[in-house]
């Protein structure tokens, strides 16, 4: 029987461990991610998140200068991977449910499949714009915002399906997570606006929050306080990603609008190669993790990006 994230938190008297995985690329099998999962299972993760990736549009050059448009999904199979991890490892899973690339009916059908599999937790995110697009464009009859998807899932939890003619419908029981941004979302004008919409998601049925990566714990502590001041009282799980390459001090702020502390940047610049940066990232994340754990955070959640050797070193030092 699947347990909700909230049940895991409520039944624990110490900080829990969890991590996030990318599904395999199309053409790969389960073994391609198993090597990332196996080293982390000794730390008894309470749950494993699995990201969802929308389809992408590509153009193929044809003879005569013509271009052929094709739509590809490079990482399909999130529902199947969720089931495989859940039943192979006996661990709860938290698949991501995104707006991009899915109609409302697609979303409902995916949730029905997850409910059949006794998956009780989901994390709702809007998803990024298509590569090259200036703004997010939803599918026809798709949800525009993560708030819309939270409302749709909460409707299912109350037995309300898209088809109003359905009678004697069964209610689902999803525990709903949403994303929080200590540095604010890249598209938000300010943090106060971000918190306004975050509270709307909680009021609509979100049960917990997982934060975007941050490298200064003060950002997290300030974010939690601001959430509480706004009446957002659900658990707020810190998400951590250790640096692993020198280029990330430029790429992460550009891609995620996340600040990197000056002290950390100075140490990265001193490194002679990416192996040294990766070790620095581990040491910095260990220090972050220990302080957060000491403060009594409910869960420490790690973004693996498909590689777990550095996360294993951190977990070994912290748990």
XYZ file of C-alpha atoms in Angstrom:
319
model
C 0.000 0.000 0.000
C 1.378 3.357 -1.040
C 1.906 5.978 1.647
C 1.499 9.670 1.019
C 4.374 12.092 1.420
C 2.415 13.661 4.265
C 2.103 10.287 6.021
C 5.845 9.735 5.694
C 6.510 13.134 7.273
C 3.945 12.779 10.043
C 5.183 9.317 11.049
C 8.866 10.292 11.228
C 10.707 11.977 14.090
C 13.749 12.804 11.958
C 14.591 14.295 8.558
C 13.795 11.961 5.665
C 15.813 11.327 2.489
C 14.454 11.480 -1.067
C 15.767 12.093 -4.561
C 14.655 12.872 -8.109
C 15.388 10.925 -11.299
C 15.152 11.557 -15.013
C 13.357 8.834 -17.012
C 15.579 7.001 -19.515
C 15.961 8.398 -22.994
C 13.890 6.644 -25.654
C 15.782 3.548 -26.767
C 17.250 2.854 -23.320
C 16.004 0.296 -20.825
C 15.537 0.252 -17.061
C 19.189 -0.632 -16.566
C 20.168 2.836 -17.758
C 18.706 4.382 -14.596
C 19.145 1.414 -12.257
C 22.816 2.322 -11.769
C 21.654 5.689 -10.425
C 19.056 4.180 -8.099
C 20.929 1.227 -6.583
C 23.657 3.220 -4.763
C 21.030 5.357 -3.003
C 18.734 2.612 -1.728
C 20.905 1.917 1.340
C 19.751 5.281 2.708
C 16.114 4.122 2.623
C 14.523 6.930 0.602
C 10.972 7.632 1.664
C 10.044 8.405 -1.924
C 11.596 8.883 -5.363
C 10.472 11.627 -7.748
C 10.369 10.945 -11.486
C 10.324 13.890 -13.859
C 7.970 14.170 -16.836
C 9.149 15.706 -20.109
C 6.918 17.190 -22.752
C 7.299 16.525 -26.439
C 9.634 18.691 -28.486
C 9.317 20.009 -32.020
C 12.209 19.335 -34.381
C 12.724 20.211 -38.040
C 14.421 17.893 -40.542
C 16.115 19.323 -43.621
C 14.723 17.834 -46.832
C 15.997 18.088 -50.384
C 15.092 21.266 -52.217
C 15.457 23.378 -49.072
C 12.193 22.173 -47.553
C 11.841 21.495 -43.838
C 9.840 18.669 -42.294
C 8.336 19.233 -38.881
C 8.224 16.333 -36.444
C 7.237 16.015 -32.804
C 9.335 13.794 -30.557
C 9.171 12.798 -26.901
C 12.738 12.031 -25.877
C 11.973 10.708 -22.387
C 8.646 8.857 -22.495
C 7.429 6.361 -19.960
C 7.147 8.242 -16.682
C 4.088 6.228 -15.589
C 5.792 2.948 -16.516
C 9.080 3.924 -14.848
C 7.168 4.962 -11.734
C 5.522 1.545 -11.573
C 8.835 -0.255 -12.202
C 10.616 1.615 -9.404
C 7.702 1.233 -6.996
C 7.440 -2.535 -7.416
C 11.113 -3.406 -7.964
C 12.349 -1.482 -4.957
C 9.274 -1.325 -2.755
C 9.577 2.448 -2.495
C 6.934 5.125 -2.931
C 7.197 7.219 -6.081
C 6.202 10.784 -6.923
C 5.768 11.175 -10.684
C 5.641 14.702 -12.031
C 2.471 15.849 -13.744
C 3.122 18.693 -16.179
C 0.925 20.991 -18.253
C 3.129 21.182 -21.339
C 2.314 18.718 -24.097
C -0.847 17.332 -22.500
C -4.542 18.017 -22.878
C -6.765 17.890 -19.797
C -7.981 14.466 -20.962
C -4.372 13.253 -21.322
C -3.748 14.400 -17.769
C -6.859 12.679 -16.451
C -5.954 9.425 -18.205
C -2.411 9.492 -16.794
C -3.839 10.035 -13.311
C -6.274 7.155 -13.793
C -3.346 4.893 -14.750
C -1.406 6.003 -11.676
C -4.432 5.379 -9.485
C -4.743 1.827 -10.876
C -1.084 1.325 -9.935
C -1.766 2.529 -6.370
C 0.533 5.518 -6.824
C -0.732 8.088 -4.344
C 1.706 10.993 -4.763
C 2.216 13.436 -7.617
C 4.180 16.651 -8.059
C 2.514 19.256 -10.254
C 4.622 21.637 -12.347
C 3.732 23.675 -15.398
C 6.831 22.688 -17.355
C 9.257 24.786 -19.376
C 8.516 26.469 -22.702
C 9.419 24.481 -25.796
C 13.104 24.895 -26.754
C 13.427 28.156 -28.661
C 10.005 29.454 -27.585
C 9.834 32.758 -25.726
C 6.879 31.743 -23.589
C 4.976 28.662 -22.500
C 2.248 27.550 -24.896
C -0.264 24.990 -23.583
C -1.865 22.315 -25.696
C -5.369 22.933 -27.029
C -7.637 22.077 -24.094
C -4.573 21.758 -21.896
C -3.983 23.330 -18.519
C -2.290 26.713 -18.757
C -0.923 26.797 -15.206
C 0.028 24.333 -12.503
C -2.847 25.775 -10.442
C -5.260 24.465 -13.104
C -3.767 20.981 -12.775
C -3.955 21.084 -8.967
C -7.656 21.934 -9.300
C -8.158 19.081 -11.799
C -6.476 16.547 -9.489
C -8.430 17.795 -6.497
C -11.614 17.357 -8.549
C -10.652 13.704 -9.144
C -10.032 13.347 -5.415
C -13.643 14.407 -5.019
C -14.939 12.038 -7.712
C -15.384 14.750 -10.355
C -14.201 13.682 -13.830
C -14.089 15.693 -17.060
C -17.054 13.795 -18.470
C -20.090 15.092 -16.539
C -22.174 12.077 -17.589
C -20.082 9.640 -15.517
C -22.165 8.218 -12.692
C -21.081 6.403 -9.517
C -17.520 7.600 -10.041
C -14.778 6.594 -7.636
C -12.708 9.243 -5.923
C -8.915 9.174 -6.140
C -6.723 9.976 -3.161
C -3.684 11.753 -4.565
C -1.323 13.617 -2.281
C -0.422 16.705 -4.327
C 2.920 18.439 -4.305
C 3.807 21.716 -5.998
C 7.034 23.631 -6.601
C 8.284 26.600 -4.579
C 10.991 29.081 -5.563
C 13.147 30.655 -2.832
C 14.715 32.889 -5.530
C 11.260 33.361 -7.140
C 10.173 31.817 -10.432
C 12.031 33.211 -13.430
C 8.779 34.522 -14.938
C 7.412 36.130 -11.768
C 7.756 39.900 -11.351
C 8.620 39.465 -7.664
C 8.567 36.962 -4.813
C 5.381 38.401 -3.320
C 3.520 37.609 -6.539
C 5.028 34.119 -6.503
C 3.784 33.531 -2.961
C 0.302 34.798 -3.874
C -0.083 32.092 -6.502
C 1.612 29.473 -4.329
C -1.039 30.068 -1.663
C -3.761 29.691 -4.294
C -2.331 26.244 -5.136
C -2.330 25.237 -1.473
C -5.871 26.549 -1.042
C -6.862 24.525 -4.133
C -5.583 21.273 -2.611
C -1.769 21.119 -2.692
C -0.470 19.151 0.304
C 3.262 19.903 0.233
C 5.879 22.045 -1.484
C 9.273 21.051 -2.895
C 11.637 23.939 -3.525
C 13.781 24.735 -6.497
C 17.503 24.286 -5.829
C 19.244 26.910 -3.710
C 22.824 27.230 -2.513
C 22.336 29.541 0.464
C 20.236 28.117 3.293
C 19.174 31.596 4.345
C 17.163 31.715 1.122
C 15.237 28.644 2.261
C 14.692 29.833 5.831
C 13.502 33.245 4.608
C 11.226 31.573 2.066
C 9.631 29.372 4.724
C 9.026 32.365 6.985
C 7.461 34.348 4.159
C 5.234 31.378 3.309
C 4.100 31.055 6.919
C 3.426 34.800 7.090
C 1.143 34.364 4.045
C -0.750 31.510 5.701
C 0.968 28.726 3.723
C 1.313 26.044 6.375
C 1.984 22.812 4.437
C 5.396 21.077 4.677
C 8.097 22.792 2.622
C 10.762 20.336 1.444
C 14.150 21.813 0.493
C 15.515 20.676 -2.870
C 19.301 20.529 -3.220
C 21.565 20.061 -6.215
C 25.342 19.867 -5.762
C 27.417 21.694 -8.338
C 29.337 19.333 -10.602
C 30.903 21.440 -13.371
C 32.494 24.873 -13.624
C 30.014 25.986 -16.306
C 27.114 25.596 -13.885
C 27.977 28.848 -12.108
C 26.834 30.543 -15.346
C 24.278 28.023 -16.650
C 22.228 27.556 -13.471
C 21.530 31.277 -12.919
C 20.665 31.631 -16.616
C 18.377 28.594 -16.776
C 16.768 28.715 -13.336
C 17.217 32.303 -12.088
C 18.960 30.919 -9.010
C 21.601 32.969 -7.213
C 24.924 31.293 -6.423
C 26.710 32.721 -3.361
C 29.905 34.686 -4.007
C 31.894 32.428 -1.655
C 30.908 29.354 -3.634
C 31.729 31.007 -6.959
C 35.177 31.984 -5.663
C 35.872 28.380 -4.654
C 34.697 27.064 -8.038
C 37.012 29.472 -9.845
C 39.949 28.105 -7.830
C 39.265 24.547 -9.042
C 41.570 23.171 -11.720
C 39.039 20.814 -13.316
C 35.496 19.527 -13.056
C 36.517 16.662 -10.762
C 37.548 19.260 -8.207
C 34.319 21.200 -8.797
C 32.306 18.012 -8.245
C 34.068 17.384 -4.924
C 33.511 21.008 -3.918
C 29.829 20.610 -4.780
C 29.615 17.567 -2.519
C 31.276 19.375 0.383
C 29.061 22.449 0.004
C 25.904 20.316 -0.168
C 26.976 18.330 2.916
C 27.325 21.572 4.867
C 23.927 22.759 3.593
C 22.313 19.413 4.417
C 23.679 19.248 7.964
C 22.448 22.750 8.767
C 19.006 22.042 7.288
C 18.750 18.731 9.105
C 19.749 20.410 12.381
C 16.947 22.912 11.776
C 14.460 20.024 11.533
C 13.407 20.170 7.891
C 10.939 17.368 7.076
C 12.856 15.920 4.104
C 16.120 16.551 2.282
C 15.389 16.130 -1.417
C 18.244 15.816 -3.944
C 18.257 16.448 -7.693
C 20.430 13.717 -9.233
C 20.179 14.736 -12.917
C 20.761 11.072 -13.745
C 23.989 10.614 -11.755
C 24.075 9.583 -8.125
C 27.723 9.143 -7.098
C 27.851 12.642 -5.600
C 24.435 12.265 -3.937
C 25.624 9.018 -2.345
C 28.644 10.800 -0.819
C 26.373 13.501 0.591
C 23.851 11.024 1.984
C 26.609 8.947 3.552
C 27.850 12.018 5.433
C 24.399 13.237 6.495
C 22.139 10.223 7.105
